[in-house]
mmCIF file of N, CA and C in Angstrom:
data_model
loop_
_atom_site.group_PDB
_atom_site.id
_atom_site.type_symbol
_atom_site.label_atom_id
_atom_site.label_comp_id
_atom_site.label_asym_id
_atom_site.label_seq_id
_atom_site.Cartn_x
_atom_site.Cartn_y
_atom_site.Cartn_z
ATOM 1 N N MET A 29 45.385 -102.035 -44.862
ATOM 2 C CA MET A 29 44.228 -101.400 -45.327
ATOM 3 C C MET A 29 43.401 -100.779 -44.219
ATOM 4 N N PRO A 30 43.165 -101.397 -43.033
ATOM 5 C CA PRO A 30 42.336 -100.686 -42.050
ATOM 6 C C PRO A 30 43.027 -99.458 -41.502
ATOM 7 N N LEU A 31 44.420 -99.381 -41.537
ATOM 8 C CA LEU A 31 45.006 -98.144 -41.068
ATOM 9 C C LEU A 31 44.752 -96.938 -42.097
ATOM 10 N N GLU A 32 44.518 -97.272 -43.318
ATOM 11 C CA GLU A 32 44.235 -96.249 -44.302
ATOM 12 C C GLU A 32 42.867 -95.629 -44.050
ATOM 13 N N PHE A 33 42.021 -96.421 -43.442
ATOM 14 C CA PHE A 33 40.660 -95.974 -43.033
ATOM 15 C C PHE A 33 40.766 -94.756 -42.047
ATOM 16 N N PHE A 34 41.612 -94.883 -41.061
ATOM 17 C CA PHE A 34 41.747 -93.825 -40.042
ATOM 18 C C PHE A 34 42.331 -92.558 -40.475
ATOM 19 N N SER A 35 43.144 -92.762 -41.587
ATOM 20 C CA SER A 35 43.970 -91.579 -42.137
ATOM 21 C C SER A 35 43.122 -90.915 -43.096
ATOM 22 N N SER A 36 41.962 -91.389 -43.447
ATOM 23 C CA SER A 36 41.214 -90.608 -44.547
ATOM 24 C C SER A 36 40.430 -89.368 -43.944
ATOM 25 N N ALA A 37 40.249 -88.453 -44.796
ATOM 26 C CA ALA A 37 39.572 -87.153 -44.356
ATOM 27 C C ALA A 37 38.076 -87.533 -44.223
ATOM 28 N N GLU A 38 37.496 -88.450 -44.928
ATOM 29 C CA GLU A 38 36.084 -88.748 -44.801
ATOM 30 C C GLU A 38 35.862 -89.345 -43.436
ATOM 31 N N PHE A 39 36.792 -90.204 -42.982
ATOM 32 C CA PHE A 39 36.464 -90.834 -41.606
ATOM 33 C C PHE A 39 36.480 -89.791 -40.480
ATOM 34 N N TRP A 40 37.397 -88.891 -40.522
ATOM 35 C CA TRP A 40 37.516 -87.875 -39.480
ATOM 36 C C TRP A 40 36.395 -86.838 -39.686
ATOM 37 N N THR A 41 35.920 -86.563 -40.916
ATOM 38 C CA THR A 41 34.824 -85.602 -41.072
ATOM 39 C C THR A 41 33.531 -86.339 -40.421
ATOM 40 N N ALA A 42 33.341 -87.675 -40.761
ATOM 41 C CA ALA A 42 32.221 -88.341 -40.237
ATOM 42 C C ALA A 42 32.234 -88.408 -38.690
ATOM 43 N N ALA A 43 33.411 -88.561 -38.156
ATOM 44 C CA ALA A 43 33.619 -88.697 -36.707
ATOM 45 C C ALA A 43 33.292 -87.399 -36.002
ATOM 46 N N ILE A 44 33.722 -86.263 -36.523
ATOM 47 C CA ILE A 44 33.452 -84.972 -35.996
ATOM 48 C C ILE A 44 32.060 -84.697 -36.087
ATOM 49 N N VAL A 45 31.468 -84.977 -37.170
ATOM 50 C CA VAL A 45 29.904 -84.720 -37.381
ATOM 51 C C VAL A 45 29.207 -85.574 -36.395
ATOM 52 N N ALA A 46 29.652 -86.808 -36.237
ATOM 53 C CA ALA A 46 28.817 -87.706 -35.309
ATOM 54 C C ALA A 46 28.977 -87.120 -33.833
ATOM 55 N N LEU A 47 30.161 -86.695 -33.473
ATOM 56 C CA LEU A 47 30.357 -86.295 -32.132
ATOM 57 C C LEU A 47 29.537 -85.034 -31.876
ATOM 58 N N VAL A 48 29.517 -84.025 -32.782
ATOM 59 C CA VAL A 48 28.744 -82.841 -32.645
ATOM 60 C C VAL A 48 27.292 -83.089 -32.749
ATOM 61 N N GLY A 49 26.953 -83.795 -33.725
ATOM 62 C CA GLY A 49 25.456 -84.035 -33.982
ATOM 63 C C GLY A 49 24.948 -85.003 -33.035
ATOM 64 N N GLY A 50 25.727 -85.937 -32.587
ATOM 65 C CA GLY A 50 25.219 -86.984 -31.689
ATOM 66 C C GLY A 50 25.319 -86.739 -30.263
ATOM 67 N N GLY A 51 25.696 -85.502 -29.858
ATOM 68 C CA GLY A 51 25.777 -85.114 -28.446
ATOM 69 C C GLY A 51 27.193 -85.414 -27.868
ATOM 70 N N GLY A 52 28.168 -85.880 -28.535
ATOM 71 C CA GLY A 52 29.421 -86.083 -28.022
ATOM 72 C C GLY A 52 30.032 -84.960 -27.303
ATOM 73 N N VAL A 53 29.896 -83.714 -27.892
ATOM 74 C CA VAL A 53 30.531 -82.530 -27.206
ATOM 75 C C VAL A 53 29.678 -82.275 -25.941
ATOM 76 N N GLY A 54 28.293 -82.457 -26.050
ATOM 77 C CA GLY A 54 27.477 -82.272 -24.874
ATOM 78 C C GLY A 54 27.788 -83.233 -23.748
ATOM 79 N N ALA A 55 28.240 -84.486 -24.163
ATOM 80 C CA ALA A 55 28.598 -85.415 -23.104
ATOM 81 C C ALA A 55 29.921 -85.035 -22.463
ATOM 82 N N ILE A 56 30.793 -84.577 -23.301
ATOM 83 C CA ILE A 56 32.095 -84.074 -22.735
ATOM 84 C C ILE A 56 31.913 -82.820 -21.821
ATOM 85 N N ILE A 57 31.132 -81.960 -22.295
ATOM 86 C CA ILE A 57 30.838 -80.767 -21.427
ATOM 87 C C ILE A 57 30.076 -81.242 -20.138
ATOM 88 N N GLY A 58 29.121 -82.221 -20.234
ATOM 89 C CA GLY A 58 28.428 -82.708 -19.072
ATOM 90 C C GLY A 58 29.375 -83.367 -18.072
ATOM 91 N N ALA A 59 30.298 -84.077 -18.621
ATOM 92 C CA ALA A 59 31.322 -84.734 -17.759
ATOM 93 C C ALA A 59 32.184 -83.874 -16.948
ATOM 94 N N VAL A 60 32.588 -82.689 -17.712
ATOM 95 C CA VAL A 60 33.408 -81.701 -17.068
ATOM 96 C C VAL A 60 32.637 -80.953 -16.001
ATOM 97 N N SER A 61 31.355 -80.662 -16.374
ATOM 98 C CA SER A 61 30.483 -79.996 -15.424
ATOM 99 C C SER A 61 30.346 -80.776 -14.168
ATOM 100 N N SER A 62 29.955 -82.111 -14.343
ATOM 101 C CA SER A 62 29.755 -83.008 -13.366
ATOM 102 C C SER A 62 30.994 -83.167 -12.436
ATOM 103 N N ARG A 63 32.147 -83.183 -13.011
ATOM 104 C CA ARG A 63 33.347 -83.281 -12.194
ATOM 105 C C ARG A 63 33.570 -81.990 -11.337
ATOM 106 N N ARG A 64 33.212 -80.845 -11.940
ATOM 107 C CA ARG A 64 33.404 -79.666 -11.154
ATOM 108 C C ARG A 64 32.346 -79.577 -9.988
ATOM 109 N N LYS A 65 31.077 -80.140 -10.268
ATOM 110 C CA LYS A 65 30.077 -80.232 -9.307
ATOM 111 C C LYS A 65 30.568 -81.125 -8.118
ATOM 112 N N ASP A 66 31.153 -82.272 -8.578
ATOM 113 C CA ASP A 66 31.708 -83.293 -7.530
ATOM 114 C C ASP A 66 32.762 -82.564 -6.785
ATOM 115 N N THR A 67 33.601 -81.797 -7.407
ATOM 116 C CA THR A 67 34.644 -81.132 -6.632
ATOM 117 C C THR A 67 33.990 -80.062 -5.655
ATOM 118 N N ALA A 68 33.083 -79.349 -6.065
ATOM 119 C CA ALA A 68 32.362 -78.402 -5.208
ATOM 120 C C ALA A 68 31.708 -79.100 -4.070
ATOM 121 N N ASP A 69 31.035 -80.320 -4.307
ATOM 122 C CA ASP A 69 30.511 -81.003 -3.265
ATOM 123 C C ASP A 69 31.509 -81.572 -2.222
ATOM 124 N N ILE A 70 32.601 -81.991 -2.728
ATOM 125 C CA ILE A 70 33.726 -82.482 -1.949
ATOM 126 C C ILE A 70 34.241 -81.382 -0.994
ATOM 127 N N ALA A 71 34.387 -80.130 -1.667
ATOM 128 C CA ALA A 71 34.890 -78.985 -0.933
ATOM 129 C C ALA A 71 33.805 -78.508 0.147
ATOM 130 N N ALA A 72 32.673 -78.598 -0.218
ATOM 131 C CA ALA A 72 31.537 -78.302 0.801
ATOM 132 C C ALA A 72 31.583 -79.222 1.985
ATOM 133 N N GLN A 73 31.735 -80.516 1.669
ATOM 134 C CA GLN A 73 31.804 -81.547 2.795
ATOM 135 C C GLN A 73 33.056 -81.315 3.544
ATOM 136 N N ALA A 74 34.189 -81.074 2.884
ATOM 137 C CA ALA A 74 35.417 -80.786 3.700
ATOM 138 C C ALA A 74 35.233 -79.554 4.603
ATOM 139 N N CYS A 75 34.589 -78.539 4.135
ATOM 140 C CA CYS A 75 34.257 -77.409 4.924
ATOM 141 C C CYS A 75 33.380 -77.718 6.118
ATOM 142 N N ASP A 76 32.405 -78.493 5.881
ATOM 143 C CA ASP A 76 31.515 -78.968 6.970
ATOM 144 C C ASP A 76 32.190 -79.741 7.984
ATOM 145 N N ILE A 77 33.153 -80.630 7.544
ATOM 146 C CA ILE A 77 33.926 -81.412 8.517
ATOM 147 C C ILE A 77 34.811 -80.554 9.296
ATOM 148 N N LEU A 78 35.434 -79.574 8.580
ATOM 149 C CA LEU A 78 36.386 -78.625 9.291
ATOM 150 C C LEU A 78 35.536 -77.854 10.406
ATOM 151 N N THR A 79 34.415 -77.380 10.036
ATOM 152 C CA THR A 79 33.579 -76.647 10.897
ATOM 153 C C THR A 79 33.218 -77.387 12.133
ATOM 154 N N ASP A 80 32.712 -78.736 11.863
ATOM 155 C CA ASP A 80 32.205 -79.471 12.949
ATOM 156 C C ASP A 80 33.405 -80.020 13.873
ATOM 157 N N SER A 81 34.510 -80.355 13.291
ATOM 158 C CA SER A 81 35.599 -80.912 14.064
ATOM 159 C C SER A 81 36.582 -79.980 14.611
ATOM 160 N N VAL A 82 36.702 -78.866 13.986
ATOM 161 C CA VAL A 82 37.745 -77.914 14.435
ATOM 162 C C VAL A 82 37.203 -76.484 15.044
ATOM 163 N N ILE A 83 36.541 -75.896 14.150
ATOM 164 C CA ILE A 83 35.954 -74.481 14.445
ATOM 165 C C ILE A 83 34.955 -74.567 15.599
ATOM 166 N N LYS A 84 33.946 -75.476 15.544
ATOM 167 C CA LYS A 84 32.983 -75.557 16.546
ATOM 168 C C LYS A 84 33.597 -75.841 17.878
ATOM 169 N N PRO A 85 34.487 -76.814 18.061
ATOM 170 C CA PRO A 85 35.083 -77.012 19.368
ATOM 171 C C PRO A 85 35.852 -75.833 19.840
ATOM 172 N N LEU A 86 36.576 -75.188 18.999
ATOM 173 C CA LEU A 86 37.359 -73.983 19.296
ATOM 174 C C LEU A 86 36.358 -72.872 19.789
ATOM 175 N N ARG A 87 35.293 -72.676 19.113
ATOM 176 C CA ARG A 87 34.299 -71.676 19.507
ATOM 177 C C ARG A 87 33.734 -72.014 21.022
ATOM 178 N N GLU A 88 33.474 -73.331 21.183
ATOM 179 C CA GLU A 88 33.102 -73.679 22.555
ATOM 180 C C GLU A 88 34.087 -73.500 23.506
ATOM 181 N N GLN A 89 35.307 -73.727 23.327
ATOM 182 C CA GLN A 89 36.493 -73.517 24.136
ATOM 183 C C GLN A 89 36.570 -72.054 24.472
ATOM 184 N N VAL A 90 36.493 -71.164 23.388
ATOM 185 C CA VAL A 90 36.539 -69.711 23.628
ATOM 186 C C VAL A 90 35.449 -69.230 24.549
ATOM 187 N N ASP A 91 34.222 -69.711 24.253
ATOM 188 C CA ASP A 91 33.014 -69.312 25.088
ATOM 189 C C ASP A 91 33.282 -69.767 26.592
ATOM 190 N N GLU A 92 33.750 -71.028 26.772
ATOM 191 C CA GLU A 92 34.081 -71.459 28.181
ATOM 192 C C GLU A 92 35.126 -70.598 28.786
ATOM 193 N N GLN A 93 36.202 -70.244 28.042
ATOM 194 C CA GLN A 93 37.271 -69.422 28.606
ATOM 195 C C GLN A 93 36.748 -68.063 28.985
ATOM 196 N N GLU A 94 35.830 -67.466 28.111
ATOM 197 C CA GLU A 94 35.309 -66.157 28.450
ATOM 198 C C GLU A 94 34.475 -66.255 29.693
ATOM 199 N N GLY A 95 33.786 -67.399 29.969
ATOM 200 C CA GLY A 95 33.120 -67.589 31.301
ATOM 201 C C GLY A 95 34.060 -67.631 32.492
ATOM 202 N N GLN A 96 35.103 -68.263 32.198
ATOM 203 C CA GLN A 96 36.096 -68.452 33.298
ATOM 204 C C GLN A 96 36.885 -67.090 33.549
ATOM 205 N N ILE A 97 37.077 -66.256 32.521
ATOM 206 C CA ILE A 97 37.658 -64.898 32.639
ATOM 207 C C ILE A 97 36.700 -64.035 33.437
ATOM 208 N N GLU A 98 35.346 -64.083 33.021
ATOM 209 C CA GLU A 98 34.409 -63.200 33.791
ATOM 210 C C GLU A 98 34.342 -63.681 35.246
ATOM 211 N N HIS A 99 34.347 -64.932 35.495
ATOM 212 C CA HIS A 99 34.412 -65.322 36.921
ATOM 213 C C HIS A 99 35.628 -64.894 37.682
ATOM 214 N N LEU A 100 36.787 -64.994 37.090
ATOM 215 C CA LEU A 100 38.082 -64.469 37.747
ATOM 216 C C LEU A 100 38.037 -62.956 37.874
ATOM 217 N N GLU A 101 37.423 -62.278 36.927
ATOM 218 C CA GLU A 101 37.414 -60.868 37.108
ATOM 219 C C GLU A 101 36.452 -60.475 38.283
ATOM 220 N N LYS A 102 35.361 -61.175 38.403
ATOM 221 C CA LYS A 102 34.427 -60.934 39.527
ATOM 222 C C LYS A 102 35.192 -61.185 40.796
ATOM 223 N N GLN A 103 35.885 -62.379 40.852
ATOM 224 C CA GLN A 103 36.615 -62.699 42.102
ATOM 225 C C GLN A 103 37.697 -61.639 42.452
ATOM 226 N N GLN A 104 38.333 -61.085 41.370
ATOM 227 C CA GLN A 104 39.321 -60.122 41.580
ATOM 228 C C GLN A 104 38.721 -58.871 42.112
ATOM 229 N N ARG A 105 37.567 -58.425 41.621
ATOM 230 C CA ARG A 105 36.890 -57.301 42.213
ATOM 231 C C ARG A 105 36.597 -57.472 43.698
ATOM 232 N N LYS A 106 36.024 -58.687 43.953
ATOM 233 C CA LYS A 106 35.794 -59.005 45.404
ATOM 234 C C LYS A 106 36.967 -58.920 46.285
ATOM 235 N N TYR A 107 38.177 -59.449 45.688
ATOM 236 C CA TYR A 107 39.388 -59.427 46.378
ATOM 237 C C TYR A 107 39.854 -57.991 46.698
ATOM 238 N N PHE A 108 39.723 -57.156 45.702
ATOM 239 C CA PHE A 108 40.118 -55.639 45.875
ATOM 240 C C PHE A 108 39.277 -55.048 46.794
ATOM 241 N N ALA A 109 37.951 -55.286 46.857
ATOM 242 C CA ALA A 109 37.052 -54.701 47.812
ATOM 243 C C ALA A 109 37.294 -55.193 49.242
ATOM 244 N N LEU A 110 37.601 -56.512 49.333
ATOM 245 C CA LEU A 110 37.934 -57.045 50.685
ATOM 246 C C LEU A 110 39.288 -56.394 51.165
ATOM 247 N N THR A 111 40.222 -56.256 50.250
ATOM 248 C CA THR A 111 41.556 -55.602 50.643
ATOM 249 C C THR A 111 41.321 -54.222 51.180
ATOM 250 N N ALA A 112 40.627 -53.465 50.428
ATOM 251 C CA ALA A 112 40.250 -52.084 50.743
ATOM 252 C C ALA A 112 39.604 -52.012 52.070
ATOM 253 N N TYR A 113 38.599 -52.888 52.313
ATOM 254 C CA TYR A 113 37.877 -52.823 53.631
ATOM 255 C C TYR A 113 38.828 -53.219 54.753
ATOM 256 N N THR A 114 39.681 -54.227 54.546
ATOM 257 C CA THR A 114 40.576 -54.640 55.595
ATOM 258 C C THR A 114 41.586 -53.566 55.969
ATOM 259 N N ARG A 115 42.133 -52.801 54.900
ATOM 260 C CA ARG A 115 42.979 -51.769 55.195
ATOM 261 C C ARG A 115 42.346 -50.648 55.977
ATOM 262 N N SER A 116 41.002 -50.371 55.609
ATOM 263 C CA SER A 116 40.358 -49.304 56.319
ATOM 264 C C SER A 116 40.065 -49.711 57.716
ATOM 265 N N LEU A 117 39.750 -50.982 57.921
ATOM 266 C CA LEU A 117 39.403 -51.502 59.274
ATOM 267 C C LEU A 117 40.702 -51.347 60.180
ATOM 268 N N PHE A 118 41.804 -51.749 59.621
ATOM 269 C CA PHE A 118 43.055 -51.782 60.410
ATOM 270 C C PHE A 118 43.566 -50.265 60.590
ATOM 271 N N HIS A 119 43.312 -49.406 59.717
ATOM 272 C CA HIS A 119 43.664 -48.070 60.024
ATOM 273 C C HIS A 119 42.735 -47.488 61.103
ATOM 274 N N TRP A 120 41.550 -47.915 61.014
ATOM 275 C CA TRP A 120 40.625 -47.444 62.159
ATOM 276 C C TRP A 120 41.080 -47.996 63.515
ATOM 277 N N LEU A 121 41.439 -49.268 63.495
ATOM 278 C CA LEU A 121 41.886 -49.966 64.712
ATOM 279 C C LEU A 121 43.245 -49.237 65.210
ATOM 280 N N GLN A 122 44.053 -48.814 64.276
ATOM 281 C CA GLN A 122 45.285 -48.189 64.716
ATOM 282 C C GLN A 122 44.947 -46.871 65.427
ATOM 283 N N GLU A 123 44.107 -46.059 64.817
ATOM 284 C CA GLU A 123 43.624 -44.761 65.457
ATOM 285 C C GLU A 123 42.946 -45.115 66.746
ATOM 286 N N PHE A 124 42.160 -46.146 66.841
ATOM 287 C CA PHE A 124 41.506 -46.442 68.122
ATOM 288 C C PHE A 124 42.511 -46.724 69.203
ATOM 289 N N CYS A 125 43.512 -47.581 68.922
ATOM 290 C CA CYS A 125 44.605 -47.987 69.723
ATOM 291 C C CYS A 125 45.397 -46.670 70.177
ATOM 292 N N GLU A 126 45.569 -45.787 69.356
ATOM 293 C CA GLU A 126 46.393 -44.521 69.676
ATOM 294 C C GLU A 126 45.532 -43.727 70.671
ATOM 295 N N ILE A 127 44.203 -43.828 70.474
ATOM 296 C CA ILE A 127 43.442 -42.882 71.395
ATOM 297 C C ILE A 127 43.305 -43.577 72.720
ATOM 298 N N THR A 128 42.921 -44.843 72.692
ATOM 299 C CA THR A 128 42.644 -45.561 74.032
ATOM 300 C C THR A 128 43.879 -45.921 74.795
ATOM 301 N N GLU A 129 44.912 -46.346 74.124
ATOM 302 C CA GLU A 129 46.162 -46.716 74.793
ATOM 303 C C GLU A 129 47.317 -46.401 73.944
ATOM 304 N N PRO A 130 47.912 -45.207 74.103
ATOM 305 C CA PRO A 130 48.934 -44.865 73.199
ATOM 306 C C PRO A 130 50.135 -45.722 73.302
ATOM 307 N N GLU A 131 50.415 -46.361 74.459
ATOM 308 C CA GLU A 131 51.538 -47.195 74.598
ATOM 309 C C GLU A 131 51.538 -48.562 73.817
ATOM 310 N N PHE A 132 50.357 -48.926 73.492
ATOM 311 C CA PHE A 132 50.039 -50.207 72.896
ATOM 312 C C PHE A 132 50.873 -50.343 71.603
ATOM 313 N N LEU A 133 50.809 -49.318 70.759
ATOM 314 C CA LEU A 133 51.548 -49.344 69.426
ATOM 315 C C LEU A 133 53.056 -49.315 69.698
ATOM 316 N N ALA A 134 53.510 -48.653 70.807
ATOM 317 C CA ALA A 134 54.983 -48.722 71.125
ATOM 318 C C ALA A 134 55.402 -50.157 71.392
ATOM 319 N N ARG A 135 54.576 -50.820 72.114
ATOM 320 C CA ARG A 135 54.860 -52.220 72.584
ATOM 321 C C ARG A 135 54.581 -53.267 71.334
ATOM 322 N N HIS A 136 53.619 -52.930 70.560
ATOM 323 C CA HIS A 136 53.231 -53.822 69.473
ATOM 324 C C HIS A 136 53.201 -53.076 68.171
ATOM 325 N N PRO A 137 54.233 -52.765 67.565
ATOM 326 C CA PRO A 137 54.292 -51.950 66.427
ATOM 327 C C PRO A 137 53.561 -52.681 65.221
ATOM 328 N N LYS A 138 52.958 -51.826 64.310
ATOM 329 C CA LYS A 138 52.207 -52.319 63.294
ATOM 330 C C LYS A 138 53.125 -53.065 62.346
ATOM 331 N N PRO A 139 52.859 -54.218 61.755
ATOM 332 C CA PRO A 139 53.655 -54.933 60.857
ATOM 333 C C PRO A 139 53.745 -54.198 59.459
ATOM 334 N N SER A 140 54.928 -54.232 58.926
ATOM 335 C CA SER A 140 55.036 -53.505 57.616
ATOM 336 C C SER A 140 54.419 -54.470 56.481
ATOM 337 N N LEU A 141 54.043 -53.739 55.399
ATOM 338 C CA LEU A 141 53.452 -54.358 54.283
ATOM 339 C C LEU A 141 54.526 -55.028 53.503
ATOM 340 N N PRO A 142 54.490 -56.317 53.175
ATOM 341 C CA PRO A 142 55.581 -56.856 52.258
ATOM 342 C C PRO A 142 55.613 -56.182 50.887
ATOM 343 N N ASP A 143 56.760 -56.038 50.341
ATOM 344 C CA ASP A 143 56.947 -55.361 49.130
ATOM 345 C C ASP A 143 56.176 -56.129 47.952
ATOM 346 N N GLU A 144 56.139 -57.491 48.042
ATOM 347 C CA GLU A 144 55.397 -58.136 46.903
ATOM 348 C C GLU A 144 53.932 -57.855 46.898
ATOM 349 N N LEU A 145 53.406 -57.401 47.917
ATOM 350 C CA LEU A 145 51.909 -57.070 48.017
ATOM 351 C C LEU A 145 51.662 -55.627 47.841
ATOM 352 N N ARG A 146 52.708 -54.804 47.983
ATOM 353 C CA ARG A 146 52.515 -53.332 47.909
ATOM 354 C C ARG A 146 51.786 -52.838 46.676
ATOM 355 N N ALA A 147 52.060 -53.286 45.436
ATOM 356 C CA ALA A 147 51.504 -52.762 44.296
ATOM 357 C C ALA A 147 50.047 -53.087 44.158
ATOM 358 N N ASP A 148 49.641 -54.277 44.804
ATOM 359 C CA ASP A 148 48.219 -54.652 44.736
ATOM 360 C C ASP A 148 47.416 -54.043 45.961
ATOM 361 N N ILE A 149 48.026 -54.004 47.097
ATOM 362 C CA ILE A 149 47.288 -53.600 48.263
ATOM 363 C C ILE A 149 47.346 -52.010 48.516
ATOM 364 N N ALA A 150 48.505 -51.473 48.360
ATOM 365 C CA ALA A 150 48.686 -50.071 48.628
ATOM 366 C C ALA A 150 49.450 -49.437 47.416
ATOM 367 N N PRO A 151 48.743 -49.343 46.318
ATOM 368 C CA PRO A 151 49.470 -48.775 45.119
ATOM 369 C C PRO A 151 49.926 -47.355 45.218
ATOM 370 N N GLU A 152 49.233 -46.598 46.140
ATOM 371 C CA GLU A 152 49.690 -45.175 46.347
ATOM 372 C C GLU A 152 51.083 -45.174 47.109
ATOM 373 N N THR A 153 51.544 -46.245 47.774
ATOM 374 C CA THR A 153 52.835 -46.206 48.297
ATOM 375 C C THR A 153 53.831 -46.891 47.500
ATOM 376 N N PHE A 154 53.526 -47.315 46.338
ATOM 377 C CA PHE A 154 54.423 -47.977 45.470
ATOM 378 C C PHE A 154 55.075 -47.070 44.574
ATOM 379 N N SER A 155 56.354 -47.005 44.579
ATOM 380 C CA SER A 155 57.180 -45.988 43.760
ATOM 381 C C SER A 155 57.759 -46.927 42.640
ATOM 382 N N ARG A 156 57.601 -46.461 41.430
ATOM 383 C CA ARG A 156 58.221 -47.196 40.261
ATOM 384 C C ARG A 156 59.549 -46.640 40.043
ATOM 385 N N ARG A 157 60.483 -47.567 39.916
ATOM 386 C CA ARG A 157 61.860 -47.112 39.824
ATOM 387 C C ARG A 157 62.358 -47.389 38.469
#
């Protein structure tokens, strides 16, 4: 007999009216909304964790590397300026030796520039093959 109770139309009509009228549907909608809000909060927390533990350290590393690159570029400019000055000085000394004592260069020939340095120090003498 109790099973007949659940199969009657009156029971189901009363149950549906109770759910709708008593806020059952509202409770279900509220539960679904709350679950979506919880999911959004979890996603926001995951994003914050990702930002703090991965993205922020990577940005700091990139900033540090940019500083190192700037320093190396500055050092490279100084190296090129020093090389240009040294070349000019030695060309001047060569001319001075030729004027004051022409036989000096015959006895002490100028050393040749190593090929591995030619592209950096004297690019005008470097031929691309």
